[in-house]
Amino acid sequence: MKVLTVNPGSGSLRLHVVRTEDEHVLDAVEIGKPADEADGEIESFVDRVGELDAVAHRLVHGGRDLDSPTVVTPAVRTRIADVRSLAPEHIPHTEAMLDKLTERLPGLPHVVCPDTAFHRGLPEVARTYPLPEAWRARWDLRRYGFHGLSYQWASRRAAELLERPAGDLNLLIAHLSGGCSVSAVARGRTVDTSMGFTPLEGTMMTKRSGAVDPGMLLWLLREGHLTVGELEDGLYHRSGLLGLSGTSDDTRELVRQARDGDVAARFALAVFEHRARRELAAVAASLDSVDALVFTGDIGWDQPEIAEAVAGGLGVLGISGGLDAGRDRDAVISDPAASIPVLTVRSREELSLAHAAETIA
C-alpha cells in the first residue's frame, strides 16, 4: 500500500508517504506551522504525491472509546470531538487535517491511530488514580499514556538491534522531544508510563511542566493568584526548559549556551535530566529486570549530551554512561561490556501509522 501519514503537533505538521511493502518513505515534508495555517503547503504536497491507497492520522488522545486504530466515520468524528478537551494542544489540529483531507481525498479510507492505543493494556494498578470511585466512574479518570506510536516502533527496533524476540525483552524507553514521557515495556506490552490522563503529567518537557504538586495549583487558584486560563497557559506553554532557562525550549541551543557559561541554561538542562532519570527509575519498579534502556524522540535521538547525563545517573539500575555520541543510525550506543545496553532509535511514527492503516483499511 501507499499510505499518506499525517502527524500534527501543537505547532507543526509532518506528512509522509510510506510504501508499506518495504517501509520506504517515498516523500515527506515538515511544516513549521499548525495544520490550520498550512493550507498551501498541504495542497502542494498532496498534489505531488499522486495516487494513494489510504490516509493514517495520528490522534494524540483516543479517550475511553477509541483504543485502537479505527476507520473514520461520522460516529468516530463525534468521539474525537468528545475528547478534544483532554488534549487541547493537539486534537483540534487532527480535526483540522481530517476536515481538509477527507474533503480533498474523499475516496480513500482515513484511519485515526490513537497514541493512547499502545497503552490500553496497562495493568489496573498502574492506570488507576487514587481518587473517589464516583469521580473515576463518572469521568473515566485514569492513566491513558501517550507517545504510543513511538513506543511501538522503538520496541520493535530494540528487539532487532539486540537480536532478541520482543516478547522476551523488558525495556525502559524514554521518548524525549517537545513532549516527553517514559515507559516500561515488558514483553511488548506497557506496564507503566509517566504521562497520565492528559499529556501534561510526568517528566519535564520543553514548554510543559510535567508533574507538579496539585496542591500548589489549587493554592494558586484558591488565592486568586492565577485564573484557570493563565494557569493552563503557563503549564502548557511557559514552563519546562523554556520556563527555567528564560531563553529557549531547544536543547541544542541550551547545550551551546551552557557550554558558554550560561548558568540558567545549565540549570534548566540539569533539572530536565534529573526529572527524566526520576521517571525512568519510577517505571522501572514495574519490571522484573531491565534488558535495555532505549532513547527515542527528537531529543533522545539527536542530543547525545542529554542521553549521556540521563544514562550516567542511573547507576542504581545498573545502567552507566560512556555512550557513543554518534547519531547517524539506530544503534546500541553503550560500551559492549555494559551490563545493560543503551540504545538510540530514531522515532518513526510514520511507519507505525502506515502499518496501522495497512492492517485495517
Tab-separated table of C-alpha atoms in Angstrom:
chain	number	residue	atom	x	y	z
A	1	MET	CA	0.000	0.000	0.000
A	2	LYS	CA	0.919	3.638	-0.467
A	3	VAL	CA	-0.146	5.468	2.683
A	4	LEU	CA	-0.154	9.169	3.474
A	5	THR	CA	0.633	9.610	7.186
A	6	VAL	CA	-0.434	12.771	8.988
A	7	ASN	CA	1.284	13.762	12.222
A	8	PRO	CA	0.095	17.155	13.524
A	9	GLY	CA	1.898	18.601	16.524
A	10	SER	CA	0.819	21.582	18.579
A	11	GLY	CA	2.765	23.935	16.316
A	12	SER	CA	3.970	21.871	13.360
A	13	LEU	CA	2.905	19.234	10.877
A	14	ARG	CA	4.701	16.209	9.439
A	15	LEU	CA	3.462	14.444	6.327
A	16	HIS	CA	4.982	11.252	4.904
A	17	VAL	CA	4.117	8.915	2.064
A	18	VAL	CA	5.066	5.354	3.008
A	19	ARG	CA	5.206	2.276	0.811
A	20	THR	CA	4.256	-0.406	3.303
A	21	GLU	CA	5.771	-3.391	1.463
A	22	ASP	CA	9.309	-2.290	2.317
A	23	GLU	CA	8.574	0.560	4.784
A	24	HIS	CA	10.166	3.018	2.377
A	25	VAL	CA	9.351	6.719	2.716
A	26	LEU	CA	8.655	7.937	-0.808
A	27	ASP	CA	8.169	11.600	0.094
A	28	ALA	CA	7.974	13.752	3.189
A	29	VAL	CA	7.589	17.313	4.362
A	30	GLU	CA	7.816	19.001	7.759
A	31	ILE	CA	5.826	22.214	8.019
A	32	GLY	CA	6.733	24.564	10.831
A	33	LYS	CA	3.233	25.838	11.458
A	34	PRO	CA	-0.080	24.409	12.742
A	35	ALA	CA	-2.326	22.483	10.365
A	36	ASP	CA	-4.945	25.233	10.183
A	37	GLU	CA	-2.308	27.686	8.903
A	38	ALA	CA	-0.741	25.410	6.280
A	39	ASP	CA	-3.351	25.093	3.523
A	40	GLY	CA	-0.973	25.907	0.695
A	41	GLU	CA	1.797	23.562	1.834
A	42	ILE	CA	-0.676	20.712	2.388
A	43	GLU	CA	-2.275	21.139	-1.030
A	44	SER	CA	1.115	21.278	-2.728
A	45	PHE	CA	2.294	18.088	-1.023
A	46	VAL	CA	-0.884	16.121	-1.744
A	47	ASP	CA	-0.807	17.239	-5.387
A	48	ARG	CA	2.719	15.981	-5.941
A	49	VAL	CA	2.465	12.543	-4.276
A	50	GLY	CA	-0.009	11.113	-6.779
A	51	GLU	CA	-2.156	8.016	-6.204
A	52	LEU	CA	-2.693	6.872	-2.607
A	53	ASP	CA	-4.376	3.878	-1.004
A	54	ALA	CA	-5.118	5.223	2.491
A	55	VAL	CA	-4.515	8.095	4.897
A	56	ALA	CA	-3.401	7.493	8.506
A	57	HIS	CA	-3.892	10.291	11.034
A	58	ARG	CA	-2.124	10.421	14.383
A	59	LEU	CA	-4.621	11.100	17.192
A	60	VAL	CA	-2.932	12.048	20.441
A	61	HIS	CA	-5.817	11.060	22.748
A	62	GLY	CA	-8.444	8.452	21.937
A	63	GLY	CA	-10.268	8.659	25.241
A	64	ARG	CA	-12.227	5.697	26.546
A	65	ASP	CA	-13.843	4.653	23.275
A	66	LEU	CA	-11.059	4.949	20.675
A	67	ASP	CA	-8.478	2.486	21.930
A	68	SER	CA	-7.233	1.086	18.603
A	69	PRO	CA	-6.733	2.310	15.013
A	70	THR	CA	-10.169	2.981	13.528
A	71	VAL	CA	-11.561	3.924	10.127
A	72	VAL	CA	-13.088	7.397	10.311
A	73	THR	CA	-16.888	7.614	10.263
A	74	PRO	CA	-19.273	10.327	11.474
A	75	ALA	CA	-19.571	8.441	14.773
A	76	VAL	CA	-15.774	8.388	15.144
A	77	ARG	CA	-15.602	12.127	14.465
A	78	THR	CA	-18.105	12.647	17.291
A	79	ARG	CA	-15.935	10.591	19.653
A	80	ILE	CA	-12.880	12.639	18.718
A	81	ALA	CA	-14.761	15.861	19.412
A	82	ASP	CA	-15.850	14.477	22.793
A	83	VAL	CA	-12.216	14.139	23.966
A	84	ARG	CA	-10.961	17.416	22.476
A	85	SER	CA	-10.622	18.996	25.917
A	86	LEU	CA	-8.269	16.207	27.070
A	87	ALA	CA	-5.566	17.249	24.597
A	88	PRO	CA	-6.463	20.808	23.559
A	89	GLU	CA	-2.970	21.437	22.160
A	90	HIS	CA	-3.261	18.588	19.652
A	91	ILE	CA	-6.738	17.264	18.865
A	92	PRO	CA	-8.032	20.413	17.137
A	93	HIS	CA	-5.134	20.105	14.669
A	94	THR	CA	-6.045	16.478	13.967
A	95	GLU	CA	-9.648	17.542	13.388
A	96	ALA	CA	-8.472	20.266	11.016
A	97	MET	CA	-6.459	17.739	8.998
A	98	LEU	CA	-9.385	15.328	8.896
A	99	ASP	CA	-11.563	18.139	7.543
A	100	LYS	CA	-9.035	19.106	4.877
A	101	LEU	CA	-8.020	15.639	3.726
A	102	THR	CA	-11.372	13.862	3.799
A	103	GLU	CA	-12.629	16.638	1.536
A	104	ARG	CA	-9.509	16.550	-0.639
A	105	LEU	CA	-9.266	12.716	-0.748
A	106	PRO	CA	-12.856	11.540	-0.242
A	107	GLY	CA	-12.492	8.141	-1.898
A	108	LEU	CA	-9.793	6.855	0.430
A	109	PRO	CA	-10.104	5.187	3.827
A	110	HIS	CA	-8.982	7.585	6.547
A	111	VAL	CA	-7.726	5.867	9.681
A	112	VAL	CA	-7.211	7.529	13.073
A	113	CYS	CA	-4.421	5.974	15.135
A	114	PRO	CA	-4.590	6.918	18.827
A	115	ASP	CA	-1.275	7.393	20.616
A	116	THR	CA	-3.045	6.010	23.663
A	117	ALA	CA	-3.757	2.652	21.985
A	118	PHE	CA	-0.339	1.134	22.771
A	119	HIS	CA	-1.055	1.607	26.481
A	120	ARG	CA	-4.611	0.209	26.509
A	121	GLY	CA	-3.437	-2.913	28.327
A	122	LEU	CA	-1.870	-1.032	31.236
A	123	PRO	CA	-2.290	-3.095	34.416
A	124	GLU	CA	-5.095	-1.826	36.600
A	125	VAL	CA	-2.722	-0.921	39.427
A	126	ALA	CA	-0.698	1.256	37.043
A	127	ARG	CA	-3.608	3.017	35.351
A	128	THR	CA	-5.722	3.748	38.453
A	129	TYR	CA	-5.595	7.114	40.204
A	130	PRO	CA	-6.345	7.022	43.951
A	131	LEU	CA	-9.441	9.206	43.597
A	132	PRO	CA	-13.038	8.779	44.773
A	133	GLU	CA	-14.733	5.907	42.957
A	134	ALA	CA	-17.634	8.142	41.920
A	135	TRP	CA	-15.249	10.504	40.126
A	136	ARG	CA	-13.408	7.702	38.384
A	137	ALA	CA	-16.622	6.075	37.221
A	138	ARG	CA	-18.350	9.252	36.055
A	139	TRP	CA	-15.444	10.800	34.115
A	140	ASP	CA	-13.222	7.755	33.496
A	141	LEU	CA	-10.315	9.340	35.333
A	142	ARG	CA	-7.303	7.086	34.762
A	143	ARG	CA	-3.858	6.969	33.272
A	144	TYR	CA	-4.021	6.658	29.479
A	145	GLY	CA	-0.386	7.110	28.468
A	146	PHE	CA	0.834	8.714	25.246
A	147	HIS	CA	3.523	8.518	22.527
A	148	GLY	CA	2.306	5.003	21.806
A	149	LEU	CA	3.205	5.090	18.103
A	150	SER	CA	6.776	5.983	19.031
A	151	TYR	CA	6.976	3.294	21.725
A	152	GLN	CA	5.630	0.686	19.340
A	153	TRP	CA	8.387	1.391	16.822
A	154	ALA	CA	11.134	1.728	19.455
A	155	SER	CA	10.204	-1.636	20.979
A	156	ARG	CA	10.359	-3.327	17.606
A	157	ARG	CA	13.690	-1.739	16.656
A	158	ALA	CA	15.231	-2.531	20.027
A	159	ALA	CA	14.396	-6.204	19.536
A	160	GLU	CA	16.010	-6.119	16.096
A	161	LEU	CA	19.143	-4.370	17.347
A	162	LEU	CA	19.504	-6.727	20.301
A	163	GLU	CA	18.691	-9.732	18.100
A	164	ARG	CA	16.134	-10.971	20.586
A	165	PRO	CA	12.365	-11.510	20.309
A	166	ALA	CA	10.365	-8.525	21.525
A	167	GLY	CA	8.349	-10.925	23.645
A	168	ASP	CA	11.471	-11.745	25.682
A	169	LEU	CA	12.526	-8.190	26.480
A	170	ASN	CA	11.953	-5.829	29.395
A	171	LEU	CA	12.667	-2.306	28.171
A	172	LEU	CA	12.888	1.157	29.651
A	173	ILE	CA	12.076	3.641	26.881
A	174	ALA	CA	12.479	7.412	27.068
A	175	HIS	CA	10.659	9.422	24.408
A	176	LEU	CA	12.272	12.838	24.727
A	177	SER	CA	11.020	15.517	22.361
A	178	GLY	CA	8.774	18.576	22.573
A	179	GLY	CA	6.555	16.350	24.694
A	180	CYS	CA	8.410	13.873	26.897
A	181	SER	CA	7.425	10.617	28.539
A	182	VAL	CA	8.950	7.349	29.677
A	183	SER	CA	7.547	3.834	29.693
A	184	ALA	CA	8.330	0.383	30.999
A	185	VAL	CA	7.580	-2.214	28.324
A	186	ALA	CA	7.537	-5.854	29.379
A	187	ARG	CA	7.456	-8.463	26.605
A	188	GLY	CA	5.983	-5.988	24.136
A	189	ARG	CA	3.322	-4.547	26.473
A	190	THR	CA	3.367	-1.362	28.518
A	191	VAL	CA	3.296	-1.988	32.248
A	192	ASP	CA	3.835	1.606	33.376
A	193	THR	CA	4.205	5.036	31.822
A	194	SER	CA	4.722	8.587	33.037
A	195	MET	CA	2.024	10.528	31.165
A	196	GLY	CA	-1.456	10.085	32.540
A	197	PHE	CA	-4.965	11.430	31.939
A	198	THR	CA	-3.523	14.155	29.709
A	199	PRO	CA	-0.141	14.738	28.010
A	200	LEU	CA	0.809	17.168	30.802
A	201	GLU	CA	1.770	14.664	33.516
A	202	GLY	CA	5.150	13.066	34.056
A	203	THR	CA	8.630	14.191	33.192
A	204	MET	CA	9.534	17.801	32.414
A	205	MET	CA	9.196	18.834	28.768
A	206	THR	CA	10.389	21.659	26.541
A	207	LYS	CA	7.475	24.007	27.336
A	208	ARG	CA	5.221	21.837	29.515
A	209	SER	CA	5.813	21.480	33.231
A	210	GLY	CA	5.246	17.769	33.660
A	211	ALA	CA	4.071	16.640	37.092
A	212	VAL	CA	3.875	19.311	39.793
A	213	ASP	CA	2.187	19.363	43.198
A	214	PRO	CA	-1.595	19.602	42.620
A	215	GLY	CA	-1.891	21.316	45.975
A	216	MET	CA	0.276	24.136	44.663
A	217	LEU	CA	-2.040	24.555	41.678
A	218	LEU	CA	-5.101	24.598	43.944
A	219	TRP	CA	-3.410	27.233	46.100
A	220	LEU	CA	-2.676	29.443	43.080
A	221	LEU	CA	-6.334	29.257	42.043
A	222	ARG	CA	-7.891	29.495	45.507
A	223	GLU	CA	-5.838	32.530	46.486
A	224	GLY	CA	-6.653	34.280	43.207
A	225	HIS	CA	-3.034	34.489	42.025
A	226	LEU	CA	-3.902	32.977	38.628
A	227	THR	CA	-7.030	32.356	36.589
A	228	VAL	CA	-7.709	28.917	35.103
A	229	GLY	CA	-6.713	30.263	31.682
A	230	GLU	CA	-3.464	31.731	32.994
A	231	LEU	CA	-2.634	28.506	34.797
A	232	GLU	CA	-3.286	26.380	31.715
A	233	ASP	CA	-1.216	28.673	29.505
A	234	GLY	CA	1.667	28.653	31.960
A	235	LEU	CA	1.726	24.880	32.412
A	236	TYR	CA	1.473	24.129	28.680
A	237	HIS	CA	3.397	26.988	27.046
A	238	ARG	CA	5.729	28.757	29.502
A	239	SER	CA	7.143	26.018	31.731
A	240	GLY	CA	9.692	23.243	31.228
A	241	LEU	CA	13.020	24.140	29.638
A	242	LEU	CA	11.665	27.497	28.481
A	243	GLY	CA	10.397	28.400	31.937
A	244	LEU	CA	13.644	27.545	33.694
A	245	SER	CA	16.089	28.918	31.143
A	246	GLY	CA	14.105	32.049	30.332
A	247	THR	CA	15.512	31.962	26.801
A	248	SER	CA	14.803	28.765	24.848
A	249	ASP	CA	12.977	25.454	24.746
A	250	ASP	CA	15.525	23.951	22.307
A	251	THR	CA	18.054	21.603	23.915
A	252	ARG	CA	20.553	22.225	21.114
A	253	GLU	CA	20.595	25.930	21.870
A	254	LEU	CA	20.647	25.363	25.620
A	255	VAL	CA	23.607	22.972	25.370
A	256	ARG	CA	25.526	25.651	23.452
A	257	GLN	CA	24.549	28.308	25.980
A	258	ALA	CA	25.566	26.079	28.889
A	259	ARG	CA	28.983	25.482	27.326
A	260	ASP	CA	29.367	29.250	27.038
A	261	GLY	CA	28.739	29.639	30.754
A	262	ASP	CA	25.001	30.408	30.867
A	263	VAL	CA	24.031	29.332	34.386
A	264	ALA	CA	20.264	29.341	33.742
A	265	ALA	CA	20.662	27.152	30.639
A	266	ARG	CA	22.809	24.637	32.530
A	267	PHE	CA	20.328	24.560	35.403
A	268	ALA	CA	17.364	24.023	33.063
A	269	LEU	CA	19.147	21.061	31.447
A	270	ALA	CA	20.120	19.660	34.844
A	271	VAL	CA	16.500	19.709	36.047
A	272	PHE	CA	15.339	18.173	32.746
A	273	GLU	CA	17.878	15.347	33.094
A	274	HIS	CA	17.031	14.806	36.758
A	275	ARG	CA	13.326	14.566	36.054
A	276	ALA	CA	13.901	12.081	33.218
A	277	ARG	CA	16.053	9.891	35.487
A	278	ARG	CA	13.468	10.120	38.263
A	279	GLU	CA	10.623	8.982	35.998
A	280	LEU	CA	12.688	6.166	34.455
A	281	ALA	CA	13.606	4.861	37.896
A	282	ALA	CA	9.938	5.029	38.917
A	283	VAL	CA	8.579	2.999	35.988
A	284	ALA	CA	11.485	0.543	36.299
A	285	ALA	CA	9.856	-0.644	39.531
A	286	SER	CA	7.154	-2.255	37.355
A	287	LEU	CA	9.693	-4.545	35.632
A	288	ASP	CA	11.208	-7.759	36.952
A	289	SER	CA	14.506	-6.812	35.299
A	290	VAL	CA	15.831	-4.333	32.731
A	291	ASP	CA	17.245	-5.662	29.472
A	292	ALA	CA	17.920	-2.284	27.842
A	293	LEU	CA	17.368	1.464	28.036
A	294	VAL	CA	16.155	2.999	24.768
A	295	PHE	CA	16.279	6.697	23.883
A	296	THR	CA	13.949	7.964	21.162
A	297	GLY	CA	12.151	11.163	20.149
A	298	ASP	CA	13.894	14.189	18.640
A	299	ILE	CA	15.952	14.903	21.768
A	300	GLY	CA	16.587	11.254	22.630
A	301	TRP	CA	17.823	10.596	19.104
A	302	ASP	CA	19.739	13.790	18.362
A	303	GLN	CA	21.045	15.157	21.677
A	304	PRO	CA	23.852	12.900	22.953
A	305	GLU	CA	24.591	15.182	25.909
A	306	ILE	CA	21.117	14.548	27.320
A	307	ALA	CA	21.305	10.777	26.813
A	308	GLU	CA	24.715	10.687	28.484
A	309	ALA	CA	23.534	12.648	31.523
A	310	VAL	CA	20.382	10.558	31.939
A	311	ALA	CA	22.018	7.153	31.483
A	312	GLY	CA	25.047	8.147	33.543
A	313	GLY	CA	22.836	8.953	36.517
A	314	LEU	CA	21.026	5.591	36.588
A	315	GLY	CA	23.731	3.548	38.266
A	316	VAL	CA	21.191	2.363	40.829
A	317	LEU	CA	19.551	0.398	37.970
A	318	GLY	CA	22.860	-0.973	36.689
A	319	ILE	CA	22.911	1.476	33.756
A	320	SER	CA	26.005	3.534	33.004
A	321	GLY	CA	27.160	6.345	30.740
A	322	GLY	CA	30.164	6.469	28.445
A	323	LEU	CA	27.865	6.413	25.425
A	324	ASP	CA	28.793	6.750	21.778
A	325	ALA	CA	27.851	10.274	20.711
A	326	GLY	CA	27.162	9.301	17.080
A	327	ARG	CA	23.584	9.554	15.860
A	328	ASP	CA	23.669	8.550	12.208
A	329	ARG	CA	21.734	5.303	12.639
A	330	ASP	CA	19.776	3.266	15.171
A	331	ALA	CA	22.347	1.526	17.341
A	332	VAL	CA	23.495	0.194	20.670
A	333	ILE	CA	25.488	3.182	21.962
A	334	SER	CA	26.778	1.793	25.266
A	335	ASP	CA	30.077	0.015	25.799
A	336	PRO	CA	29.944	-3.614	24.600
A	337	ALA	CA	30.830	-4.650	28.156
A	338	ALA	CA	27.924	-2.737	29.731
A	339	SER	CA	25.694	-4.947	31.839
A	340	ILE	CA	22.584	-3.198	30.481
A	341	PRO	CA	22.810	-1.915	26.894
A	342	VAL	CA	21.695	1.596	25.995
A	343	LEU	CA	20.186	2.146	22.552
A	344	THR	CA	19.236	5.122	20.427
A	345	VAL	CA	16.340	4.721	17.998
A	346	ARG	CA	15.073	7.370	15.655
A	347	SER	CA	11.350	7.914	16.157
A	348	ARG	CA	9.465	6.615	13.120
A	349	GLU	CA	5.852	7.294	13.962
A	350	GLU	CA	5.063	7.428	10.248
A	351	LEU	CA	5.902	3.726	9.915
A	352	SER	CA	3.679	2.800	12.844
A	353	LEU	CA	0.886	4.877	11.294
A	354	ALA	CA	1.300	3.261	7.870
A	355	HIS	CA	1.299	-0.234	9.363
A	356	ALA	CA	-1.911	0.502	11.281
A	357	ALA	CA	-3.607	1.766	8.130
A	358	GLU	CA	-2.493	-1.272	6.150
A	359	THR	CA	-3.878	-3.561	8.830
A	360	ILE	CA	-7.427	-2.207	8.881
A	361	ALA	CA	-8.011	-0.053	5.774
